[in-house]
């Protein structure tokens, strides 16, 4: 009996021992996951809304778990103060200008705090440092945006349906193009004409390019006009002289015009002779009288030469002329 009781006591003792070992192992395991036994510092962040963040949730930095949430409390202004336990060994990588935001562990997992950013020149965080925060995306706002996008998508789909129906029925320009063979043929002809015009334009462009190259040929007139300053100066002087000649010619033409106007004016002597028939007749009569008077004067002189009174005088004149 005594041996049996001792055996039962040993068995119970073993069960108790193994139970304590299991409990200690579980506590150590859970403590290791929650960083309970890791040396840590306390860092704060103040959020407007934590979106369901709870004590014990994880803290990530660059995708690595670096701590857990220690406490969540309200501030006097109704904001939420989140105190985080950060492993002391990672504080050298987290700086005072780093930021914190609320995220999710997976698509629909637990809420977490994500620490990111920070410059190497800024000091590292220390006990009770406060990190700046970034506003987290509100799931309700996301759903509202998705609903609005769904409505817009439905409206766009309805518009596409109307457009496709109009195209199928041959309405509108594109509908006619799809259903009317004549419109397609006309468009094809127009495209052919456009291609032809483009080809002609290319030919003209090439001709112009060739002409330009010829103008740039050394020794050509165009090149001399552009590059030879002496020739250009002479050409300019020639043009100036031609302008002077043109001005003088204009003066001569003006004088001839004035003379012509005088010829046409019957009040001037030459105009009267050219335009007044009576004056012309008088002039002709005067010329006839002058011719007749000259003939009679010749006859009188001939008579005087044969007159005995003047005969000696004329013979004397003749002898003097002969000498």
PDB file of C-alpha atoms in Angstrom:
ATOM      1  CA  UNK A   1       0.000   0.000   0.000  1.00  0.00           C
ATOM      2  CA  UNK A   2       2.786   2.352   0.881  1.00  0.00           C
ATOM      3  CA  UNK A   3       4.563   1.564  -2.376  1.00  0.00           C
ATOM      4  CA  UNK A   4       1.382   2.199  -4.358  1.00  0.00           C
ATOM      5  CA  UNK A   5       0.885   5.589  -2.706  1.00  0.00           C
ATOM      6  CA  UNK A   6       4.474   6.514  -3.408  1.00  0.00           C
ATOM      7  CA  UNK A   7       4.019   5.594  -7.037  1.00  0.00           C
ATOM      8  CA  UNK A   8       0.924   7.717  -7.375  1.00  0.00           C
ATOM      9  CA  UNK A   9       2.763  10.601  -5.721  1.00  0.00           C
ATOM     10  CA  UNK A  10       5.622  10.278  -8.175  1.00  0.00           C
ATOM     11  CA  UNK A  11       3.228  10.181 -11.125  1.00  0.00           C
ATOM     12  CA  UNK A  12       1.347  13.255  -9.885  1.00  0.00           C
ATOM     13  CA  UNK A  13       4.650  15.012  -9.268  1.00  0.00           C
ATOM     14  CA  UNK A  14       5.772  14.258 -12.802  1.00  0.00           C
ATOM     15  CA  UNK A  15       2.499  15.578 -14.237  1.00  0.00           C
ATOM     16  CA  UNK A  16       2.823  18.749 -12.189  1.00  0.00           C
ATOM     17  CA  UNK A  17       6.447  19.159 -13.238  1.00  0.00           C
ATOM     18  CA  UNK A  18       5.709  18.702 -16.933  1.00  0.00           C
ATOM     19  CA  UNK A  19       2.708  21.045 -16.629  1.00  0.00           C
ATOM     20  CA  UNK A  20       4.895  23.743 -15.100  1.00  0.00           C
ATOM     21  CA  UNK A  21       7.496  23.225 -17.831  1.00  0.00           C
ATOM     22  CA  UNK A  22       4.821  23.553 -20.527  1.00  0.00           C
ATOM     23  CA  UNK A  23       3.424  26.700 -18.906  1.00  0.00           C
ATOM     24  CA  UNK A  24       6.884  28.263 -18.636  1.00  0.00           C
ATOM     25  CA  UNK A  25       7.666  27.346 -22.245  1.00  0.00           C
ATOM     26  CA  UNK A  26       4.366  28.853 -23.395  1.00  0.00           C
ATOM     27  CA  UNK A  27       5.002  32.030 -21.437  1.00  0.00           C
ATOM     28  CA  UNK A  28       8.489  32.314 -22.860  1.00  0.00           C
ATOM     29  CA  UNK A  29       7.226  31.654 -26.390  1.00  0.00           C
ATOM     30  CA  UNK A  30       4.449  34.221 -26.158  1.00  0.00           C
ATOM     31  CA  UNK A  31       6.796  36.661 -24.490  1.00  0.00           C
ATOM     32  CA  UNK A  32       9.264  36.231 -27.307  1.00  0.00           C
ATOM     33  CA  UNK A  33       6.574  36.918 -29.910  1.00  0.00           C
ATOM     34  CA  UNK A  34       5.325  39.990 -28.050  1.00  0.00           C
ATOM     35  CA  UNK A  35       8.846  41.188 -27.269  1.00  0.00           C
ATOM     36  CA  UNK A  36       7.947  41.052 -23.583  1.00  0.00           C
ATOM     37  CA  UNK A  37      11.407  40.174 -22.377  1.00  0.00           C
ATOM     38  CA  UNK A  38      13.308  42.349 -24.842  1.00  0.00           C
ATOM     39  CA  UNK A  39      14.878  45.597 -23.642  1.00  0.00           C
ATOM     40  CA  UNK A  40      12.848  48.426 -25.173  1.00  0.00           C
ATOM     41  CA  UNK A  41      12.268  52.190 -25.142  1.00  0.00           C
ATOM     42  CA  UNK A  42       8.933  54.002 -25.154  1.00  0.00           C
ATOM     43  CA  UNK A  43       8.072  56.171 -28.182  1.00  0.00           C
ATOM     44  CA  UNK A  44       4.799  58.036 -28.680  1.00  0.00           C
ATOM     45  CA  UNK A  45       2.666  59.002 -31.647  1.00  0.00           C
ATOM     46  CA  UNK A  46      -0.557  61.036 -31.573  1.00  0.00           C
ATOM     47  CA  UNK A  47      -3.262  60.055 -34.077  1.00  0.00           C
ATOM     48  CA  UNK A  48      -6.647  61.547 -34.912  1.00  0.00           C
ATOM     49  CA  UNK A  49      -8.023  58.068 -35.535  1.00  0.00           C
ATOM     50  CA  UNK A  50      -6.347  54.698 -34.930  1.00  0.00           C
ATOM     51  CA  UNK A  51      -8.891  52.679 -36.975  1.00  0.00           C
ATOM     52  CA  UNK A  52      -9.175  49.790 -34.497  1.00  0.00           C
ATOM     53  CA  UNK A  53      -5.537  49.616 -33.386  1.00  0.00           C
ATOM     54  CA  UNK A  54      -5.250  47.601 -30.145  1.00  0.00           C
ATOM     55  CA  UNK A  55      -2.709  47.134 -27.360  1.00  0.00           C
ATOM     56  CA  UNK A  56      -0.248  44.399 -28.242  1.00  0.00           C
ATOM     57  CA  UNK A  57      -0.435  44.964 -31.994  1.00  0.00           C
ATOM     58  CA  UNK A  58       2.837  44.944 -33.847  1.00  0.00           C
ATOM     59  CA  UNK A  59       5.085  47.808 -34.987  1.00  0.00           C
ATOM     60  CA  UNK A  60       6.921  47.493 -38.288  1.00  0.00           C
ATOM     61  CA  UNK A  61       9.948  49.314 -39.618  1.00  0.00           C
ATOM     62  CA  UNK A  62      11.138  48.549 -43.170  1.00  0.00           C
ATOM     63  CA  UNK A  63       8.962  45.421 -43.136  1.00  0.00           C
ATOM     64  CA  UNK A  64      10.504  44.099 -39.909  1.00  0.00           C
ATOM     65  CA  UNK A  65       8.700  43.773 -36.570  1.00  0.00           C
ATOM     66  CA  UNK A  66      10.504  46.076 -34.107  1.00  0.00           C
ATOM     67  CA  UNK A  67       8.040  46.311 -31.198  1.00  0.00           C
ATOM     68  CA  UNK A  68       4.463  46.264 -29.927  1.00  0.00           C
ATOM     69  CA  UNK A  69       1.797  48.720 -28.809  1.00  0.00           C
ATOM     70  CA  UNK A  70       2.048  49.281 -25.043  1.00  0.00           C
ATOM     71  CA  UNK A  71      -0.929  51.567 -24.432  1.00  0.00           C
ATOM     72  CA  UNK A  72      -3.607  53.612 -26.180  1.00  0.00           C
ATOM     73  CA  UNK A  73      -5.111  56.625 -24.395  1.00  0.00           C
ATOM     74  CA  UNK A  74      -7.133  59.732 -25.218  1.00  0.00           C
ATOM     75  CA  UNK A  75      -5.595  63.197 -25.055  1.00  0.00           C
ATOM     76  CA  UNK A  76      -7.572  66.232 -23.775  1.00  0.00           C
ATOM     77  CA  UNK A  77      -8.299  67.309 -27.369  1.00  0.00           C
ATOM     78  CA  UNK A  78      -9.833  63.864 -28.157  1.00  0.00           C
ATOM     79  CA  UNK A  79      -6.804  62.749 -30.154  1.00  0.00           C
ATOM     80  CA  UNK A  80      -5.351  59.302 -29.441  1.00  0.00           C
ATOM     81  CA  UNK A  81      -1.939  58.872 -27.792  1.00  0.00           C
ATOM     82  CA  UNK A  82      -0.282  55.603 -28.779  1.00  0.00           C
ATOM     83  CA  UNK A  83       2.714  54.491 -26.688  1.00  0.00           C
ATOM     84  CA  UNK A  84       4.966  52.001 -28.457  1.00  0.00           C
ATOM     85  CA  UNK A  85       7.592  49.628 -27.120  1.00  0.00           C
ATOM     86  CA  UNK A  86      10.512  49.732 -29.564  1.00  0.00           C
ATOM     87  CA  UNK A  87      13.437  47.361 -29.317  1.00  0.00           C
ATOM     88  CA  UNK A  88      16.420  49.322 -28.111  1.00  0.00           C
ATOM     89  CA  UNK A  89      18.685  47.710 -30.702  1.00  0.00           C
ATOM     90  CA  UNK A  90      16.740  49.312 -33.599  1.00  0.00           C
ATOM     91  CA  UNK A  91      16.588  52.866 -32.243  1.00  0.00           C
ATOM     92  CA  UNK A  92      19.789  53.724 -34.109  1.00  0.00           C
ATOM     93  CA  UNK A  93      17.866  53.291 -37.382  1.00  0.00           C
ATOM     94  CA  UNK A  94      14.823  55.335 -36.352  1.00  0.00           C
ATOM     95  CA  UNK A  95      15.323  59.105 -36.217  1.00  0.00           C
ATOM     96  CA  UNK A  96      13.412  61.988 -34.687  1.00  0.00           C
ATOM     97  CA  UNK A  97      12.032  63.061 -38.096  1.00  0.00           C
ATOM     98  CA  UNK A  98      10.668  59.582 -38.884  1.00  0.00           C
ATOM     99  CA  UNK A  99       6.907  59.256 -39.312  1.00  0.00           C
ATOM    100  CA  UNK A 100       4.302  56.735 -38.151  1.00  0.00           C
ATOM    101  CA  UNK A 101       1.089  55.645 -39.826  1.00  0.00           C
ATOM    102  CA  UNK A 102      -1.642  53.064 -39.276  1.00  0.00           C
ATOM    103  CA  UNK A 103      -1.485  50.051 -41.568  1.00  0.00           C
ATOM    104  CA  UNK A 104      -2.787  46.492 -41.806  1.00  0.00           C
ATOM    105  CA  UNK A 105      -1.057  43.153 -41.410  1.00  0.00           C
ATOM    106  CA  UNK A 106      -2.141  41.847 -44.788  1.00  0.00           C
ATOM    107  CA  UNK A 107      -5.317  42.732 -46.697  1.00  0.00           C
ATOM    108  CA  UNK A 108      -7.748  42.149 -43.826  1.00  0.00           C
ATOM    109  CA  UNK A 109      -5.290  41.440 -40.968  1.00  0.00           C
ATOM    110  CA  UNK A 110      -4.749  43.192 -37.643  1.00  0.00           C
ATOM    111  CA  UNK A 111      -3.935  46.878 -37.499  1.00  0.00           C
ATOM    112  CA  UNK A 112      -0.264  47.747 -37.104  1.00  0.00           C
ATOM    113  CA  UNK A 113       1.849  50.882 -36.782  1.00  0.00           C
ATOM    114  CA  UNK A 114       4.326  51.411 -39.630  1.00  0.00           C
ATOM    115  CA  UNK A 115       7.375  53.612 -38.965  1.00  0.00           C
ATOM    116  CA  UNK A 116       9.125  54.939 -42.067  1.00  0.00           C
ATOM    117  CA  UNK A 117      11.336  57.721 -43.372  1.00  0.00           C
ATOM    118  CA  UNK A 118      13.793  59.808 -41.428  1.00  0.00           C
ATOM    119  CA  UNK A 119      17.101  61.355 -42.443  1.00  0.00           C
ATOM    120  CA  UNK A 120      20.503  60.122 -41.322  1.00  0.00           C
ATOM    121  CA  UNK A 121      21.451  63.623 -40.169  1.00  0.00           C
ATOM    122  CA  UNK A 122      18.614  63.760 -37.629  1.00  0.00           C
ATOM    123  CA  UNK A 123      19.219  62.413 -34.096  1.00  0.00           C
ATOM    124  CA  UNK A 124      17.968  58.927 -33.257  1.00  0.00           C
ATOM    125  CA  UNK A 125      14.857  58.460 -31.145  1.00  0.00           C
ATOM    126  CA  UNK A 126      15.146  58.243 -27.379  1.00  0.00           C
ATOM    127  CA  UNK A 127      12.867  57.490 -24.436  1.00  0.00           C
ATOM    128  CA  UNK A 128       9.469  59.262 -24.770  1.00  0.00           C
ATOM    129  CA  UNK A 129      10.245  60.732 -28.211  1.00  0.00           C
ATOM    130  CA  UNK A 130       7.163  61.745 -30.219  1.00  0.00           C
ATOM    131  CA  UNK A 131       6.969  60.825 -33.900  1.00  0.00           C
ATOM    132  CA  UNK A 132       5.047  62.764 -36.522  1.00  0.00           C
ATOM    133  CA  UNK A 133       2.097  60.884 -37.984  1.00  0.00           C
ATOM    134  CA  UNK A 134       0.522  60.506 -41.396  1.00  0.00           C
ATOM    135  CA  UNK A 135      -3.237  60.347 -41.686  1.00  0.00           C
ATOM    136  CA  UNK A 136      -4.351  56.806 -42.379  1.00  0.00           C
ATOM    137  CA  UNK A 137      -6.757  55.916 -45.135  1.00  0.00           C
ATOM    138  CA  UNK A 138     -10.309  55.725 -43.823  1.00  0.00           C
ATOM    139  CA  UNK A 139     -12.050  52.504 -44.954  1.00  0.00           C
ATOM    140  CA  UNK A 140     -15.357  54.360 -45.137  1.00  0.00           C
ATOM    141  CA  UNK A 141     -13.816  56.974 -47.396  1.00  0.00           C
ATOM    142  CA  UNK A 142     -12.346  54.205 -49.522  1.00  0.00           C
ATOM    143  CA  UNK A 143     -15.747  52.543 -49.819  1.00  0.00           C
ATOM    144  CA  UNK A 144     -17.384  55.890 -50.633  1.00  0.00           C
ATOM    145  CA  UNK A 145     -14.805  56.492 -53.347  1.00  0.00           C
ATOM    146  CA  UNK A 146     -15.314  52.985 -54.719  1.00  0.00           C
ATOM    147  CA  UNK A 147     -19.086  53.486 -54.789  1.00  0.00           C
ATOM    148  CA  UNK A 148     -18.668  56.786 -56.644  1.00  0.00           C
ATOM    149  CA  UNK A 149     -16.293  55.086 -59.078  1.00  0.00           C
ATOM    150  CA  UNK A 150     -18.805  52.287 -59.574  1.00  0.00           C
ATOM    151  CA  UNK A 151     -21.515  54.818 -60.410  1.00  0.00           C
ATOM    152  CA  UNK A 152     -19.215  56.563 -62.854  1.00  0.00           C
ATOM    153  CA  UNK A 153     -18.296  53.218 -64.396  1.00  0.00           C
ATOM    154  CA  UNK A 154     -21.964  52.331 -64.804  1.00  0.00           C
ATOM    155  CA  UNK A 155     -22.615  55.698 -66.470  1.00  0.00           C
ATOM    156  CA  UNK A 156     -19.659  55.205 -68.811  1.00  0.00           C
ATOM    157  CA  UNK A 157     -20.840  51.684 -69.614  1.00  0.00           C
ATOM    158  CA  UNK A 158     -24.305  53.044 -70.418  1.00  0.00           C
ATOM    159  CA  UNK A 159     -22.794  55.657 -72.723  1.00  0.00           C
ATOM    160  CA  UNK A 160     -20.756  52.994 -74.495  1.00  0.00           C
ATOM    161  CA  UNK A 161     -23.902  50.935 -74.919  1.00  0.00           C
ATOM    162  CA  UNK A 162     -25.700  53.868 -76.560  1.00  0.00           C
ATOM    163  CA  UNK A 163     -22.703  54.547 -78.786  1.00  0.00           C
ATOM    164  CA  UNK A 164     -22.438  50.908 -79.848  1.00  0.00           C
ATOM    165  CA  UNK A 165     -26.163  50.830 -80.668  1.00  0.00           C
ATOM    166  CA  UNK A 166     -25.821  53.975 -82.815  1.00  0.00           C
ATOM    167  CA  UNK A 167     -22.804  52.485 -84.568  1.00  0.00           C
ATOM    168  CA  UNK A 168     -24.640  49.245 -85.222  1.00  0.00           C
ATOM    169  CA  UNK A 169     -27.657  51.106 -86.637  1.00  0.00           C
ATOM    170  CA  UNK A 170     -25.454  53.212 -88.929  1.00  0.00           C
ATOM    171  CA  UNK A 171     -26.176  56.544 -87.244  1.00  0.00           C
ATOM    172  CA  UNK A 172     -23.598  59.295 -87.178  1.00  0.00           C
ATOM    173  CA  UNK A 173     -20.449  59.688 -89.253  1.00  0.00           C
ATOM    174  CA  UNK A 174     -18.658  56.666 -87.815  1.00  0.00           C
ATOM    175  CA  UNK A 175     -21.806  54.547 -88.079  1.00  0.00           C
ATOM    176  CA  UNK A 176     -22.180  55.470 -91.740  1.00  0.00           C
ATOM    177  CA  UNK A 177     -18.517  54.720 -92.284  1.00  0.00           C
ATOM    178  CA  UNK A 178     -19.008  51.252 -90.823  1.00  0.00           C
ATOM    179  CA  UNK A 179     -22.248  50.439 -92.638  1.00  0.00           C
ATOM    180  CA  UNK A 180     -22.345  52.560 -95.834  1.00  0.00           C
ATOM    181  CA  UNK A 181     -20.053  51.238 -98.559  1.00  0.00           C
ATOM    182  CA  UNK A 182     -20.188  54.500-100.544  1.00  0.00           C
ATOM    183  CA  UNK A 183     -18.895  56.540 -97.610  1.00  0.00           C
ATOM    184  CA  UNK A 184     -16.041  54.082 -97.233  1.00  0.00           C
ATOM    185  CA  UNK A 185     -15.209  54.360-100.939  1.00  0.00           C
ATOM    186  CA  UNK A 186     -15.274  58.163-100.795  1.00  0.00           C
ATOM    187  CA  UNK A 187     -13.011  58.139 -97.772  1.00  0.00           C
ATOM    188  CA  UNK A 188     -10.642  55.773 -99.558  1.00  0.00           C
ATOM    189  CA  UNK A 189     -10.575  58.086-102.589  1.00  0.00           C
ATOM    190  CA  UNK A 190      -9.910  61.068-100.342  1.00  0.00           C
ATOM    191  CA  UNK A 191      -7.030  59.235 -98.693  1.00  0.00           C
ATOM    192  CA  UNK A 192      -5.635  58.374-102.127  1.00  0.00           C
ATOM    193  CA  UNK A 193      -5.814  62.033-103.161  1.00  0.00           C
ATOM    194  CA  UNK A 194      -4.159  63.022 -99.924  1.00  0.00           C
ATOM    195  CA  UNK A 195      -1.341  60.564-100.538  1.00  0.00           C
ATOM    196  CA  UNK A 196      -0.907  61.948-104.064  1.00  0.00           C
ATOM    197  CA  UNK A 197      -0.810  65.518-102.752  1.00  0.00           C
ATOM    198  CA  UNK A 198       1.719  64.446-100.155  1.00  0.00           C
ATOM    199  CA  UNK A 199       3.874  62.866-102.854  1.00  0.00           C
ATOM    200  CA  UNK A 200       3.749  66.075-104.924  1.00  0.00           C
ATOM    201  CA  UNK A 201       4.636  68.080-101.849  1.00  0.00           C
ATOM    202  CA  UNK A 202       7.625  65.818-101.252  1.00  0.00           C
ATOM    203  CA  UNK A 203       8.764  66.292-104.858  1.00  0.00           C
ATOM    204  CA  UNK A 204       8.439  70.067-104.547  1.00  0.00           C
ATOM    205  CA  UNK A 205      10.332  69.963-101.280  1.00  0.00           C
ATOM    206  CA  UNK A 206      13.146  67.979-102.890  1.00  0.00           C
ATOM    207  CA  UNK A 207      13.256  70.410-105.850  1.00  0.00           C
ATOM    208  CA  UNK A 208      13.467  73.355-103.468  1.00  0.00           C
ATOM    209  CA  UNK A 209      16.241  71.618-101.565  1.00  0.00           C
ATOM    210  CA  UNK A 210      18.145  71.034-104.807  1.00  0.00           C
ATOM    211  CA  UNK A 211      17.624  74.637-105.881  1.00  0.00           C
ATOM    212  CA  UNK A 212      18.902  75.807-102.516  1.00  0.00           C
ATOM    213  CA  UNK A 213      21.983  73.623-102.890  1.00  0.00           C
ATOM    214  CA  UNK A 214      22.644  75.109-106.329  1.00  0.00           C
ATOM    215  CA  UNK A 215      22.323  78.598-104.907  1.00  0.00           C
ATOM    216  CA  UNK A 216      25.013  77.674-102.382  1.00  0.00           C
ATOM    217  CA  UNK A 217      27.419  76.523-105.126  1.00  0.00           C
ATOM    218  CA  UNK A 218      30.669  78.490-105.020  1.00  0.00           C
ATOM    219  CA  UNK A 219      31.149  80.810-107.992  1.00  0.00           C
ATOM    220  CA  UNK A 220      27.480  81.051-108.891  1.00  0.00           C
ATOM    221  CA  UNK A 221      25.761  84.416-109.191  1.00  0.00           C
ATOM    222  CA  UNK A 222      23.538  83.772-106.193  1.00  0.00           C
ATOM    223  CA  UNK A 223      26.520  82.770-104.040  1.00  0.00           C
ATOM    224  CA  UNK A 224      28.447  85.859-105.180  1.00  0.00           C
ATOM    225  CA  UNK A 225      25.505  88.093-104.364  1.00  0.00           C
ATOM    226  CA  UNK A 226      25.268  86.592-100.904  1.00  0.00           C
ATOM    227  CA  UNK A 227      28.959  86.230-100.001  1.00  0.00           C
ATOM    228  CA  UNK A 228      30.917  88.710-102.214  1.00  0.00           C
ATOM    229  CA  UNK A 229      30.676  92.090-100.492  1.00  0.00           C
ATOM    230  CA  UNK A 230      32.574  93.898-103.298  1.00  0.00           C
ATOM    231  CA  UNK A 231      30.171  92.652-105.957  1.00  0.00           C
ATOM    232  CA  UNK A 232      27.236  93.532-103.768  1.00  0.00           C
ATOM    233  CA  UNK A 233      28.612  97.069-103.270  1.00  0.00           C
ATOM    234  CA  UNK A 234      29.060  97.516-107.029  1.00  0.00           C
ATOM    235  CA  UNK A 235      25.585  96.211-107.652  1.00  0.00           C
ATOM    236  CA  UNK A 236      24.226  98.645-105.096  1.00  0.00           C
ATOM    237  CA  UNK A 237      26.118 101.537-106.774  1.00  0.00           C
ATOM    238  CA  UNK A 238      24.753 100.475-110.175  1.00  0.00           C
ATOM    239  CA  UNK A 239      21.238 100.433-108.802  1.00  0.00           C
ATOM    240  CA  UNK A 240      21.808 103.915-107.363  1.00  0.00           C
ATOM    241  CA  UNK A 241      23.000 105.191-110.767  1.00  0.00           C
ATOM    242  CA  UNK A 242      20.020 103.600-112.479  1.00  0.00           C
ATOM    243  CA  UNK A 243      17.768 105.358-109.990  1.00  0.00           C
ATOM    244  CA  UNK A 244      19.478 108.683-110.857  1.00  0.00           C
ATOM    245  CA  UNK A 245      19.024 108.016-114.590  1.00  0.00           C
ATOM    246  CA  UNK A 246      15.401 107.157-113.962  1.00  0.00           C
ATOM    247  CA  UNK A 247      14.950 110.427-112.049  1.00  0.00           C
ATOM    248  CA  UNK A 248      16.508 112.409-114.927  1.00  0.00           C
ATOM    249  CA  UNK A 249      14.367 110.549-117.445  1.00  0.00           C
ATOM    250  CA  UNK A 250      11.344 111.449-115.382  1.00  0.00           C
ATOM    251  CA  UNK A 251      12.435 115.110-115.552  1.00  0.00           C
ATOM    252  CA  UNK A 252      12.815 114.940-119.337  1.00  0.00           C
ATOM    253  CA  UNK A 253       9.432 113.304-119.673  1.00  0.00           C
ATOM    254  CA  UNK A 254       7.975 116.026-117.464  1.00  0.00           C
ATOM    255  CA  UNK A 255       9.530 118.736-119.681  1.00  0.00           C
ATOM    256  CA  UNK A 256       8.256 117.026-122.820  1.00  0.00           C
ATOM    257  CA  UNK A 257       4.844 116.834-121.234  1.00  0.00           C
ATOM    258  CA  UNK A 258       4.938 120.576-120.516  1.00  0.00           C
ATOM    259  CA  UNK A 259       6.091 121.299-124.088  1.00  0.00           C
ATOM    260  CA  UNK A 260       3.343 119.086-125.437  1.00  0.00           C
ATOM    261  CA  UNK A 261       0.816 120.992-123.371  1.00  0.00           C
ATOM    262  CA  UNK A 262       2.158 124.240-124.867  1.00  0.00           C
ATOM    263  CA  UNK A 263       1.880 122.752-128.348  1.00  0.00           C
ATOM    264  CA  UNK A 264      -1.736 121.934-127.634  1.00  0.00           C
ATOM    265  CA  UNK A 265      -2.403 125.419-126.181  1.00  0.00           C
ATOM    266  CA  UNK A 266      -3.713 127.713-128.943  1.00  0.00           C
ATOM    267  CA  UNK A 267      -2.756 130.814-126.915  1.00  0.00           C
ATOM    268  CA  UNK A 268       0.970 130.224-127.458  1.00  0.00           C
ATOM    269  CA  UNK A 269       2.635 131.084-130.787  1.00  0.00           C
ATOM    270  CA  UNK A 270       3.608 127.511-131.590  1.00  0.00           C
ATOM    271  CA  UNK A 271       0.207 126.319-130.363  1.00  0.00           C
ATOM    272  CA  UNK A 272      -1.531 128.885-132.555  1.00  0.00           C
ATOM    273  CA  UNK A 273       0.467 127.724-135.575  1.00  0.00           C
ATOM    274  CA  UNK A 274      -0.351 124.066-134.847  1.00  0.00           C
ATOM    275  CA  UNK A 275      -3.955 124.379-133.732  1.00  0.00           C
ATOM    276  CA  UNK A 276      -5.359 127.687-135.225  1.00  0.00           C
ATOM    277  CA  UNK A 277      -6.245 127.167-138.902  1.00  0.00           C
ATOM    278  CA  UNK A 278      -6.687 130.917-139.544  1.00  0.00           C
ATOM    279  CA  UNK A 279      -3.239 131.694-138.147  1.00  0.00           C
ATOM    280  CA  UNK A 280      -1.802 128.930-140.279  1.00  0.00           C
ATOM    281  CA  UNK A 281      -3.516 130.341-143.379  1.00  0.00           C
ATOM    282  CA  UNK A 282      -2.192 133.832-142.598  1.00  0.00           C
ATOM    283  CA  UNK A 283       1.303 132.446-142.194  1.00  0.00           C
ATOM    284  CA  UNK A 284       1.051 130.645-145.521  1.00  0.00           C
ATOM    285  CA  UNK A 285      -0.185 133.847-147.195  1.00  0.00           C
ATOM    286  CA  UNK A 286       2.654 135.819-145.633  1.00  0.00           C
ATOM    287  CA  UNK A 287       5.170 133.306-146.914  1.00  0.00           C
ATOM    288  CA  UNK A 288       3.666 133.505-150.406  1.00  0.00           C
ATOM    289  CA  UNK A 289       3.787 137.309-150.311  1.00  0.00           C
ATOM    290  CA  UNK A 290       7.361 137.183-149.087  1.00  0.00           C
ATOM    291  CA  UNK A 291       8.305 134.846-151.922  1.00  0.00           C
ATOM    292  CA  UNK A 292       6.574 137.090-154.461  1.00  0.00           C
ATOM    293  CA  UNK A 293       8.230 140.219-153.019  1.00  0.00           C
ATOM    294  CA  UNK A 294      11.622 138.554-153.224  1.00  0.00           C
ATOM    295  CA  UNK A 295      11.095 137.722-156.886  1.00  0.00           C
ATOM    296  CA  UNK A 296      10.063 141.287-157.688  1.00  0.00           C
ATOM    297  CA  UNK A 297      13.041 142.604-155.733  1.00  0.00           C
ATOM    298  CA  UNK A 298      15.312 140.456-157.898  1.00  0.00           C
ATOM    299  CA  UNK A 299      13.726 141.901-161.029  1.00  0.00           C
ATOM    300  CA  UNK A 300      14.185 145.469-159.728  1.00  0.00           C
ATOM    301  CA  UNK A 301      17.822 144.818-158.923  1.00  0.00           C
ATOM    302  CA  UNK A 302      18.338 143.388-162.383  1.00  0.00           C
ATOM    303  CA  UNK A 303      16.749 146.519-163.848  1.00  0.00           C
ATOM    304  CA  UNK A 304      18.944 148.803-161.773  1.00  0.00           C
ATOM    305  CA  UNK A 305      22.046 147.005-162.979  1.00  0.00           C
ATOM    306  CA  UNK A 306      21.116 147.789-166.587  1.00  0.00           C
ATOM    307  CA  UNK A 307      20.138 151.378-165.845  1.00  0.00           C
ATOM    308  CA  UNK A 308      22.741 153.815-167.190  1.00  0.00           C
ATOM    309  CA  UNK A 309      22.622 155.740-163.937  1.00  0.00           C
ATOM    310  CA  UNK A 310      23.711 152.793-161.789  1.00  0.00           C
ATOM    311  CA  UNK A 311      25.652 150.787-164.359  1.00  0.00           C
ATOM    312  CA  UNK A 312      29.018 152.311-163.378  1.00  0.00           C
ATOM    313  CA  UNK A 313      28.393 151.548-159.719  1.00  0.00           C
ATOM    314  CA  UNK A 314      27.639 147.892-160.306  1.00  0.00           C
ATOM    315  CA  UNK A 315      30.665 147.465-162.641  1.00  0.00           C
ATOM    316  CA  UNK A 316      32.902 148.971-159.973  1.00  0.00           C
ATOM    317  CA  UNK A 317      31.489 146.520-157.367  1.00  0.00           C
ATOM    318  CA  UNK A 318      32.078 143.653-159.739  1.00  0.00           C
ATOM    319  CA  UNK A 319      35.743 144.632-160.294  1.00  0.00           C
ATOM    320  CA  UNK A 320      36.286 144.897-156.530  1.00  0.00           C
ATOM    321  CA  UNK A 321      34.715 141.506-156.025  1.00  0.00           C
ATOM    322  CA  UNK A 322      36.965 140.062-158.754  1.00  0.00           C
ATOM    323  CA  UNK A 323      40.094 141.280-157.016  1.00  0.00           C
TER     324      UNK A 323
END
